[in-house]
Tab-separated table of C-alpha atoms in Angstrom:
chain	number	residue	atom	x	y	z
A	532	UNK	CA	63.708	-50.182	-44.132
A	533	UNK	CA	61.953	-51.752	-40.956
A	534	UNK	CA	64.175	-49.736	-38.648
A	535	UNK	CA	63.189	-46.274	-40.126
A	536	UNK	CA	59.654	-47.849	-40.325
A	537	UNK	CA	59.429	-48.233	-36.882
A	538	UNK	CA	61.581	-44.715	-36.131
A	539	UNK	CA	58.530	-43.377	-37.399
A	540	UNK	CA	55.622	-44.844	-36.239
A	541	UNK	CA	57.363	-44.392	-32.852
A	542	UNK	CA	57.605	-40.432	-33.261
A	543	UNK	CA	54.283	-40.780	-34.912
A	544	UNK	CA	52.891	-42.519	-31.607
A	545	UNK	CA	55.085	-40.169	-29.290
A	546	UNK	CA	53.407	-37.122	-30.952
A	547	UNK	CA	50.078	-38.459	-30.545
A	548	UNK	CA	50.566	-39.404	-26.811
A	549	UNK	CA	51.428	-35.775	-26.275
A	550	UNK	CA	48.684	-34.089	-28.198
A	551	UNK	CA	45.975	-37.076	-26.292
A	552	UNK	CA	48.013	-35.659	-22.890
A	553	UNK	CA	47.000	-31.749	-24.256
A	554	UNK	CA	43.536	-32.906	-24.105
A	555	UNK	CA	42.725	-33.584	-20.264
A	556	UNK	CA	46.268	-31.091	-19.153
A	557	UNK	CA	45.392	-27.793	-17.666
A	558	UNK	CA	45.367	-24.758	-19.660
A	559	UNK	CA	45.899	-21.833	-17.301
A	560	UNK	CA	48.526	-21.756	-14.543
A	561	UNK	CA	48.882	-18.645	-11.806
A	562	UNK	CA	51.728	-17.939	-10.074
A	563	UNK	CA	52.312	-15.686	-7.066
A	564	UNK	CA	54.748	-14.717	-4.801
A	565	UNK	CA	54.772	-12.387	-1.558
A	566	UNK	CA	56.996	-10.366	1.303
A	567	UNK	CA	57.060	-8.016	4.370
A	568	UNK	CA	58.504	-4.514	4.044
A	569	UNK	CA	59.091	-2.827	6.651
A	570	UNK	CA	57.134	0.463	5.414
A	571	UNK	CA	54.270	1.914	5.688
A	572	UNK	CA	50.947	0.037	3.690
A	573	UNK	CA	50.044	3.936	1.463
A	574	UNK	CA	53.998	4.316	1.461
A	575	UNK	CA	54.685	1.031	-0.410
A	576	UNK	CA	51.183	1.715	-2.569
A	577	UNK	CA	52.230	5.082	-2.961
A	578	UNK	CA	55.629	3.847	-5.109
A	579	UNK	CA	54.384	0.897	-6.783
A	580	UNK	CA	51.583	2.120	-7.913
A	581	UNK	CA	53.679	3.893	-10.711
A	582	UNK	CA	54.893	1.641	-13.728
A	583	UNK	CA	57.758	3.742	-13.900
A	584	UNK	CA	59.382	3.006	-10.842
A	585	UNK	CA	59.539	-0.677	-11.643
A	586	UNK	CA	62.853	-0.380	-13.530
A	587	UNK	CA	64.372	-0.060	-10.042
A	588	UNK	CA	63.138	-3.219	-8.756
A	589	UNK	CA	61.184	-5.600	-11.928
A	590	UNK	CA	63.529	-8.203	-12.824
A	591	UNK	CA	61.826	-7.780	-16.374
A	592	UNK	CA	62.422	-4.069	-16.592
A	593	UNK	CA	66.089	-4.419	-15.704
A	594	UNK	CA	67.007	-6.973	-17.818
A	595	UNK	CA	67.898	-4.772	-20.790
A	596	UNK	CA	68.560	-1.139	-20.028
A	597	UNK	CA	69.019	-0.231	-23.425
A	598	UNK	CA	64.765	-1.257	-24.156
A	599	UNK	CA	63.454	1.646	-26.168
A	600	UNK	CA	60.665	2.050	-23.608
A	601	UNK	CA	57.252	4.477	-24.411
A	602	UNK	CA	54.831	5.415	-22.089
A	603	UNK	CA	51.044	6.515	-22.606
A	604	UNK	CA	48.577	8.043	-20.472
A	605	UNK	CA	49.157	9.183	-16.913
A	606	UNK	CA	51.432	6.286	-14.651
A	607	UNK	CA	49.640	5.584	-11.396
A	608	UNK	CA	46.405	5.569	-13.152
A	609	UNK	CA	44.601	3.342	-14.956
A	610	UNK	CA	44.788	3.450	-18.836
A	611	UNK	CA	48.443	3.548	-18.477
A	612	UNK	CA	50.195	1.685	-20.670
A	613	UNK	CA	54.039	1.291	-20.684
A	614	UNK	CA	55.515	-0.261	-23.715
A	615	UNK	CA	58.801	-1.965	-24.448
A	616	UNK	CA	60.717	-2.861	-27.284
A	617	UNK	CA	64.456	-5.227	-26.610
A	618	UNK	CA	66.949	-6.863	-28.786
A	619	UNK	CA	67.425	-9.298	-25.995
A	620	UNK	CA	65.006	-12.311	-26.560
A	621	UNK	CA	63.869	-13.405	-22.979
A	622	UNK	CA	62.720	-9.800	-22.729
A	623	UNK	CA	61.259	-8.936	-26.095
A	624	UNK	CA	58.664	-6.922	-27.085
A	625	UNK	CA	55.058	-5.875	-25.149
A	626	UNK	CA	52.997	-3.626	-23.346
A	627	UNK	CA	51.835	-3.306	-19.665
A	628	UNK	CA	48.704	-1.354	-19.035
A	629	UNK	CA	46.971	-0.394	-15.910
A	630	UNK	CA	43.520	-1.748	-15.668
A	631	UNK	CA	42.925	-0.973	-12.194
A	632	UNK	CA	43.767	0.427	-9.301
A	633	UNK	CA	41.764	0.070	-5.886
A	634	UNK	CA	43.685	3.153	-4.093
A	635	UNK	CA	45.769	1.987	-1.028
A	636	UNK	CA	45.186	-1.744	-1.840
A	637	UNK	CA	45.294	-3.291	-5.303
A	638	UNK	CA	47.035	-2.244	-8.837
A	639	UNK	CA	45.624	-4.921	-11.361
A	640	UNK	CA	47.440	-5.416	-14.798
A	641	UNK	CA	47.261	-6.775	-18.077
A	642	UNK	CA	50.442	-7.413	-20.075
A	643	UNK	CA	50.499	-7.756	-23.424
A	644	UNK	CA	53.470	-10.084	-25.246
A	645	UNK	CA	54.597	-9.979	-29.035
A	646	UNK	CA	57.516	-11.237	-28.719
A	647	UNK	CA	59.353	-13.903	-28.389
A	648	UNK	CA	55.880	-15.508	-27.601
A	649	UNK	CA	52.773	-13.929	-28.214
A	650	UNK	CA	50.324	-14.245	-25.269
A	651	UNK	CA	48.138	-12.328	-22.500
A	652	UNK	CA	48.822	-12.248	-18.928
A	653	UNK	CA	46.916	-10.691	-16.086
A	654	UNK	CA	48.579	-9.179	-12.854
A	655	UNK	CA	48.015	-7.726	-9.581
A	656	UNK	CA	50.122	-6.346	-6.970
A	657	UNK	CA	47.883	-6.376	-3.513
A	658	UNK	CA	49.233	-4.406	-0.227
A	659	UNK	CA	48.261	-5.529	3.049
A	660	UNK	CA	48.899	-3.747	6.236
A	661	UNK	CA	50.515	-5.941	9.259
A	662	UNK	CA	51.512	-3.548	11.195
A	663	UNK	CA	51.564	0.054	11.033
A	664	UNK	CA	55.101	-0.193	9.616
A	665	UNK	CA	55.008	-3.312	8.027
A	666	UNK	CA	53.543	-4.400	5.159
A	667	UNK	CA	53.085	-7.604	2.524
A	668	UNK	CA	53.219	-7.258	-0.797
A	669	UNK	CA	51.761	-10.099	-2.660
A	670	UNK	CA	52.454	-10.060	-6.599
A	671	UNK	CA	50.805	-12.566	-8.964
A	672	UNK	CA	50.729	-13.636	-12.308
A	673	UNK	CA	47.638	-15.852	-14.060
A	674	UNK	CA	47.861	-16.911	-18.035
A	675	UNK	CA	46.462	-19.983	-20.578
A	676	UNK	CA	47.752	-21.124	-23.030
A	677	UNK	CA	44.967	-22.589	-26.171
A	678	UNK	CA	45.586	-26.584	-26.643
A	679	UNK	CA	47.747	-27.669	-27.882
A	680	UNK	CA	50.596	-25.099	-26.666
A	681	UNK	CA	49.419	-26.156	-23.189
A	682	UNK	CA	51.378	-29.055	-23.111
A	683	UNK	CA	53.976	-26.704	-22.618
A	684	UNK	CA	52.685	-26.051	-18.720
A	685	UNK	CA	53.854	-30.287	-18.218
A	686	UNK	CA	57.215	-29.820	-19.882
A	687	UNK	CA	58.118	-26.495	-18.558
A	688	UNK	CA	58.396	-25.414	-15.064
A	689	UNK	CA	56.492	-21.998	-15.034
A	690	UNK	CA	55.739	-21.683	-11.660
A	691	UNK	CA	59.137	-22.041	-10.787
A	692	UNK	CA	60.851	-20.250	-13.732
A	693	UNK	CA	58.731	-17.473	-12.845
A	694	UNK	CA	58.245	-17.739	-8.958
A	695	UNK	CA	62.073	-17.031	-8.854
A	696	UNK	CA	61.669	-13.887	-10.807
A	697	UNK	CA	59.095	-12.775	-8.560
A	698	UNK	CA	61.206	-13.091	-5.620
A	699	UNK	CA	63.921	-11.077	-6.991
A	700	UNK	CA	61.627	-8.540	-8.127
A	701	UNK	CA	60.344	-8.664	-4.589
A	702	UNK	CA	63.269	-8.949	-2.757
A	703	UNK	CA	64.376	-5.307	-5.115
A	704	UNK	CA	61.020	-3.671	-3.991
A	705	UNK	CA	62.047	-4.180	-0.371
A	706	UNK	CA	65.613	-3.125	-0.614
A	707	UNK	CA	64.825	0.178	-2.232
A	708	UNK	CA	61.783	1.038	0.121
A	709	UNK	CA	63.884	0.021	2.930
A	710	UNK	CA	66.434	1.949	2.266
């Protein structure tokens, strides 16, 4: 009886440590990620500012072809929202929308999550001439999570899990405008 007595008073004290660590742990996290393309700055705006032609280089969007995928609005402007629905659990179910675009420079984003996590994440995908055929494309990601779900930013590597994503999706983007 003393063993299992002290089983739980240590998960009891192992739970509170965690929730006590919540407290004072950050709650919002951003990651970005960038690269050079050797295009044009309007001709790599031009492309990406259309939601559409992400499933030819977004990680996300490729995942599962068979997403039943709906669109609303008109893509390259703001107020467009593209939705997607997928049997396959790290892709799930949510919505993108459009919440901005500063023409030639900036596309800014809000995605939506249902599923398999609820949540909110905002986005932006910033152009910046270096040269009059190169250009960087910088693509970033910023979220919170409410306490005491944060604790999940100490145990899980998010800026990792999702920098590598963005440099696939990134490292796409520049072999199809390269092309």
């Amino acid at each position: 009886m003393n063993i299992l007595l002290t089983i739980v008073l240590i998960i009891v004290a192992l739970v509170a440590l965690l929730l006590i660590v919540a407290l004072f742990s950050k709650k919002s996290y951003t990651v970005a990620r960038e690269i050079t393309i050797r295009q044009p700055k309007q001709t790599v705006f031009n492309y990406i500012r259309f939601i559409k032609n992400q499933d030819n280089y977004n990680k996300w969007s490729m995942a599962d072809p068979d997403a039943i995928k709906t669109y609303t609005g008109t893509d390259g402007n703001a107020g467009f929202i593209y939705a997607w629905d997928s049997k396959v659990k790290n892709v799930g179910k949510g919505e993108q929308e459009i919440k901005g675009i500063t023409e030639g420079d900036r596309i800014d984003l809000e995605l939506r999550f249902v599923r398999p996590f609820e949540g909110v994440a905002f986005g932006n995908i910033s152009t910046t001439a270096l040269a009059e055929d190169q250009t960087k494309v910088k693509w970033s990601f910023s979220s919170s999570m409410k306490y005491p779900m944060n604790i999940m930013l100490l145990l899980m590597n998010l800026e990792g899990m999702l920098g590598k994503d963005l440099e696939i999706s990134l490292m796409n983007l520049k072999t199809v405008l390269e092309r």
